[in-house]
Short mmCIF file of C-alpha atoms in Angstrom, two decimals:
data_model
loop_
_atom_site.label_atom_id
_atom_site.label_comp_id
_atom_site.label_asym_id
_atom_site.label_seq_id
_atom_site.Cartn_x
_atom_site.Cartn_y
_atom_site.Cartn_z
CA UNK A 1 93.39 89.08 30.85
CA UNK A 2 94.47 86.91 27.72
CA UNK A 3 90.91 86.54 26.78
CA UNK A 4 89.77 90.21 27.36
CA UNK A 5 90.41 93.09 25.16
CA UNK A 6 90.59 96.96 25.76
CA UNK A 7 88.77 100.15 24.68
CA UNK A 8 88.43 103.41 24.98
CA UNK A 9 85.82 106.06 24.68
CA UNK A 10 87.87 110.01 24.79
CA UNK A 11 85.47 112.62 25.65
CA UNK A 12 86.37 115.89 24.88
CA UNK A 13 82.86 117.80 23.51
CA UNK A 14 83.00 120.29 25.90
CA UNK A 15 83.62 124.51 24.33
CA UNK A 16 86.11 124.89 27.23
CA UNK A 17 84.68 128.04 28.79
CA UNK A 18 87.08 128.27 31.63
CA UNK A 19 90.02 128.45 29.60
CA UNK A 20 88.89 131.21 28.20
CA UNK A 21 90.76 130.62 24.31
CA UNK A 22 89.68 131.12 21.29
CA UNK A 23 89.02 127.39 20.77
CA UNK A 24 88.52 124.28 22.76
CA UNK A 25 90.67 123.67 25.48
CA UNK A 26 91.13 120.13 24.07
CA UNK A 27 93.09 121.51 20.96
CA UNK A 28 94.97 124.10 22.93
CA UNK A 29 99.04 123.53 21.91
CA UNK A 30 100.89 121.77 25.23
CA UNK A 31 104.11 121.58 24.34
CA UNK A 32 103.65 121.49 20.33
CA UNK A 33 101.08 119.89 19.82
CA UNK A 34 97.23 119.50 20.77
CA UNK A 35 96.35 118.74 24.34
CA UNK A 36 94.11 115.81 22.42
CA UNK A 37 96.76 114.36 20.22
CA UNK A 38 98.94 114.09 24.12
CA UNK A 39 95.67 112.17 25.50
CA UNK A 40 95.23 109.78 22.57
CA UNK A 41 98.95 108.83 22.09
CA UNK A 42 98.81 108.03 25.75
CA UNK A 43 96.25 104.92 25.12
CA UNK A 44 98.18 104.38 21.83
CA UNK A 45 101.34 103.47 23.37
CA UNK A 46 99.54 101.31 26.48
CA UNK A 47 98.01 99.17 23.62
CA UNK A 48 98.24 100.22 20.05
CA UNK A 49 95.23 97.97 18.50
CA UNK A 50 93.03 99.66 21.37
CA UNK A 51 89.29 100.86 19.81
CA UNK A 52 89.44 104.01 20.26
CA UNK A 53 86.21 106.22 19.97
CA UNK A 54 86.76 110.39 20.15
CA UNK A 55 84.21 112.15 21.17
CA UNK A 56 83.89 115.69 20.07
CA UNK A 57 81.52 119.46 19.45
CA UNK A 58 80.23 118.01 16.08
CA UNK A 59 81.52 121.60 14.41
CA UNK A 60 85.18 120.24 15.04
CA UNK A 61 85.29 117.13 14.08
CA UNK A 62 86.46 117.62 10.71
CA UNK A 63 89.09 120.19 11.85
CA UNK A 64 90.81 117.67 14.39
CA UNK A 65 90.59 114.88 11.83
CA UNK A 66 92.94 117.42 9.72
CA UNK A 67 95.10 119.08 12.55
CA UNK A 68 95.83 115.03 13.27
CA UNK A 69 96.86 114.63 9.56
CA UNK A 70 99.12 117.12 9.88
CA UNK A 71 101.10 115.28 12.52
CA UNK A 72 100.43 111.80 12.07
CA UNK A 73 99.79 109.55 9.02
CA UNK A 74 97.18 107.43 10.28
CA UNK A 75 94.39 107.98 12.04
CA UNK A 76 93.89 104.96 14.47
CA UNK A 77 90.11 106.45 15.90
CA UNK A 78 86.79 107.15 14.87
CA UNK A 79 84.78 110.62 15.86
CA UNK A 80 81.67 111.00 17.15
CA UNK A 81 79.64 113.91 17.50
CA UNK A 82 79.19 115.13 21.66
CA UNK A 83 75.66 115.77 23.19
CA UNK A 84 74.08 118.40 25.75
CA UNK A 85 76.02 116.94 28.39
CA UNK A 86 79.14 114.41 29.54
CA UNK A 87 76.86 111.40 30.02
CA UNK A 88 74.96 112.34 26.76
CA UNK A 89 78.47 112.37 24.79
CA UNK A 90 79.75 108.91 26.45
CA UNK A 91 76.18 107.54 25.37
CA UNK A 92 77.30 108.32 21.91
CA UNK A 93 80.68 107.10 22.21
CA UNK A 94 79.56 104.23 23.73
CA UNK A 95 76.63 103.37 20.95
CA UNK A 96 79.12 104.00 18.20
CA UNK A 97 82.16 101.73 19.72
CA UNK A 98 79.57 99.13 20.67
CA UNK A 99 78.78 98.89 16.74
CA UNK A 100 82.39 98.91 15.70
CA UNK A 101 82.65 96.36 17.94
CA UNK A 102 80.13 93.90 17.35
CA UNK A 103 80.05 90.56 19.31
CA UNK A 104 83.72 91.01 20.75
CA UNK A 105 81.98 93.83 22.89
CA UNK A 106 80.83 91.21 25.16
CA UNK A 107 84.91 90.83 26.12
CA UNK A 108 85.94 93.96 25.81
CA UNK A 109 86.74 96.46 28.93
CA UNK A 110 86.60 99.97 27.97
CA UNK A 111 87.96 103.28 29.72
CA UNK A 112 86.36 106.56 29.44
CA UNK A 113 88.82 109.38 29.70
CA UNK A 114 88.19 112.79 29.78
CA UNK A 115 90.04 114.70 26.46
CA UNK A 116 91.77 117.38 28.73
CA UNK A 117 93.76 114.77 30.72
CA UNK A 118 96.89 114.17 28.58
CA UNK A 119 99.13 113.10 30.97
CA UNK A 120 97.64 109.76 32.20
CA UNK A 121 100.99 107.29 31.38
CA UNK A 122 101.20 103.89 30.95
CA UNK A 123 101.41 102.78 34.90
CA UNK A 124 98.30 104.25 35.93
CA UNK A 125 96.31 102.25 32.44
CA UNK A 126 97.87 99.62 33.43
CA UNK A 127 96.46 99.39 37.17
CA UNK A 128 93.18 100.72 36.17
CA UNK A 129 92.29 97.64 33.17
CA UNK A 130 93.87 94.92 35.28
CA UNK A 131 91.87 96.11 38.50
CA UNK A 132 88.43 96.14 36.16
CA UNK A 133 89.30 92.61 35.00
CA UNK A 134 89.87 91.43 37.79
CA UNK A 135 86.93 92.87 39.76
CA UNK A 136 84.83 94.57 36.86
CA UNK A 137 85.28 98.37 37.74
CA UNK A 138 88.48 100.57 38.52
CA UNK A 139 87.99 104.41 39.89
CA UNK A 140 91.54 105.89 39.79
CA UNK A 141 91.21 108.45 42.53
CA UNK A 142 93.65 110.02 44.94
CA UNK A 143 93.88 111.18 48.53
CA UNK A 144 93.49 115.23 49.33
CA UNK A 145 96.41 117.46 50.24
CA UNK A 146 94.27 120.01 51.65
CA UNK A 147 92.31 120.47 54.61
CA UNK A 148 88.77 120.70 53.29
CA UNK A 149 85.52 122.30 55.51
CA UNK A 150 81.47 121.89 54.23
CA UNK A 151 80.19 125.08 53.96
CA UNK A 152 75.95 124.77 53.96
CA UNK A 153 73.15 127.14 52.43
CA UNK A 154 73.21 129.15 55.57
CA UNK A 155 76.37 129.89 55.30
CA UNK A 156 77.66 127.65 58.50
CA UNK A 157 81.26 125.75 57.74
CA UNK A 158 82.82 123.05 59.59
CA UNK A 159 85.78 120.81 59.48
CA UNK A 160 85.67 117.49 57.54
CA UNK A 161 88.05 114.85 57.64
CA UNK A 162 90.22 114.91 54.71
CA UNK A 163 91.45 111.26 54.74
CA UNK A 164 87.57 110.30 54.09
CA UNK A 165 87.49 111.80 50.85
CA UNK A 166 89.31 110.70 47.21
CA UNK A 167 89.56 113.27 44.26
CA UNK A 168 88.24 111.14 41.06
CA UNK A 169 90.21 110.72 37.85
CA UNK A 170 89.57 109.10 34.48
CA UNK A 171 89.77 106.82 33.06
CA UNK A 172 87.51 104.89 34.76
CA UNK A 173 87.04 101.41 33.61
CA UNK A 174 84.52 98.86 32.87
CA UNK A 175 83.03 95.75 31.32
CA UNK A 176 81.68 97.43 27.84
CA UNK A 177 78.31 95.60 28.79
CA UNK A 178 77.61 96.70 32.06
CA UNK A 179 78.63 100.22 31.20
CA UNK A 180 76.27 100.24 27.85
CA UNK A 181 73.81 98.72 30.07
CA UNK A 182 74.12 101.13 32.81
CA UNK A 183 74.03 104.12 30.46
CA UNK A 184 70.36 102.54 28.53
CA UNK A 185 68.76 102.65 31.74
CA UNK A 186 69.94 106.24 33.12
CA UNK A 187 68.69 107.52 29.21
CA UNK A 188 65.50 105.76 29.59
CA UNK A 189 65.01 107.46 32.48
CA UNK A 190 65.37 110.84 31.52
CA UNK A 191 67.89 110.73 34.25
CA UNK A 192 71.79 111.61 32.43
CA UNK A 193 71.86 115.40 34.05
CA UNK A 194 72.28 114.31 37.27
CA UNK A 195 75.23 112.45 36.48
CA UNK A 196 78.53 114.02 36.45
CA UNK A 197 81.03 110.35 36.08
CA UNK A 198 80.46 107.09 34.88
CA UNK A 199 81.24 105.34 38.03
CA UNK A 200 77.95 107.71 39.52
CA UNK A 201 75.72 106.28 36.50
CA UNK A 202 76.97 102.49 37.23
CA UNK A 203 76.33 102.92 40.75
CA UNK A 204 72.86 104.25 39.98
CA UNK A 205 71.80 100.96 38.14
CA UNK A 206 73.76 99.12 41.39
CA UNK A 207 77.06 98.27 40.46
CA UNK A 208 79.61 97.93 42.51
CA UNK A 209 82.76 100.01 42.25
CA UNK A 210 86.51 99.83 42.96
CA UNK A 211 88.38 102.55 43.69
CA UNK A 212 92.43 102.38 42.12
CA UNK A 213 95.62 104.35 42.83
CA UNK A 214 95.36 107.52 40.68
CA UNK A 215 98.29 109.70 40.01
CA UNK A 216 98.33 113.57 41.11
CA UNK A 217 100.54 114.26 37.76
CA UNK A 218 97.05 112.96 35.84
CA UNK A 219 95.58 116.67 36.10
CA UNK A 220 92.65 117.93 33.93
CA UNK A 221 93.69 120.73 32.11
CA UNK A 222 90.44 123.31 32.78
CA UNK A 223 92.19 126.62 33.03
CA UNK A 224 95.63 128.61 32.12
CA UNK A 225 97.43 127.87 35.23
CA UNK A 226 96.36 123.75 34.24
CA UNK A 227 98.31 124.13 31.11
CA UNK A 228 101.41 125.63 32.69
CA UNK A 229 101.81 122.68 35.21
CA UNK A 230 100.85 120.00 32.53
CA UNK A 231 103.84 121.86 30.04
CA UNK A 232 106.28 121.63 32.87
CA UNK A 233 105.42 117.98 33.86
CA UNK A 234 105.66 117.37 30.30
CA UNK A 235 109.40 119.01 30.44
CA UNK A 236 110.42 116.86 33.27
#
């Protein structure tokens, strides 16, 4: 991996509905400070001249540019404002670390992470860019704890078999090329609302993927009961 270098596109534009706060879950205090400033230090202490590209609701971008201030005297990433959906806001993040980038994009992995994930640790980075090197795509995912049934539009349910199925994490890794490339075609197409993950628009434009251990501590923090767990995991 000598000749390769790492990126990072954090995506956290989303109003955080489910959380129901009076801001963004993303800037929600965990344990002090901002679920976001937890997520970024993360990549920060894997590799600390990582390109890192923030993704946010354009109408907070200045505010977390000053709530980071107030904690840290440098600011080692560049904001970008989010669009109508994920895929639209990794387009942008992608377009605007592709530029900062320049030529050296053509060596560079990158891993898009959601925001509300701030306790992905060095160990799980580490698999995921090594695995994409190596093979040009890493999935974290991990196996399901509970039994799981398919219910249909009639309102029939049967059994599935649980050790079929992987729950998908970020981030998810790729060549910076293939994933810009992947993403051009999917917006040409009108097509980004169907897509819900990266590794869902790469396999669209027929990319293979790899799937990579995932850790059940890397949660994403979507309601109360999220931020609890992630507080006491923190505390551990």
């Amino acid at each position: 991996m000598s000749t390769t270098s790492f990126a990072a596109v954090i995506v956290a534009g989303g109003s955080g509905s489910r959380m129901r706060a009076n801001m963004p879950k993303q800037f929600l205090p965990l344990q002090g400070k901002p679920v976001l400033w937890h997520t970024i230090r993360a990549f920060l202490q894997f590799d600390a001249r990582m390109p890192l590209v923030v993704v946010l609701p354009e109408q907070y971008i200045d505010y977390w540019q000053a709530e980071w201030q107030k904690i840290e005297p440098e600011m080692p990433f560049v904001c970008v404002p989010g669009g109508a959906t994920r895929c639209h806001s990794v387009w942008n993040g992608l377009q605007a670390l592709a530029q900062r980038l320049g030529a050296s994009k053509k060596s560079t992995l990158v891993g898009v992470h959601d925001g509300a994930r701030p306790l992905v640790d060095t160990a799980l980075l580490e698999r995921a860019f090594t695995m994409a090197a190596n093979h040009g795509s890493a999935i974290p995912a991990v196996p399901l704890k509970d039994s799981i049934r398919e219910v249909t539009p009639t309102g029939t349910h049967r059994a599935l078999d649980r050790s079929c199925f992987r729950l998908v994490q970020t981030p998810q890794v790729f060549r910076l090329q293939d994933l810009l490339e992947a993403y051009r075609q999917a917006w040409l197409a009108g097509d980004m609302e169907r897509f819900t993950d990266d590794a869902s628009v790469m396999e669209a434009a027929g990319h293979r993927l790899c799937l990579v251990e995932g850790d059940y501590r890397n949660l994403k923090i979507t309601t109360a009961e999220d931020l609890l767990i992630a507080s006491a995991l923190l505390s551990k």
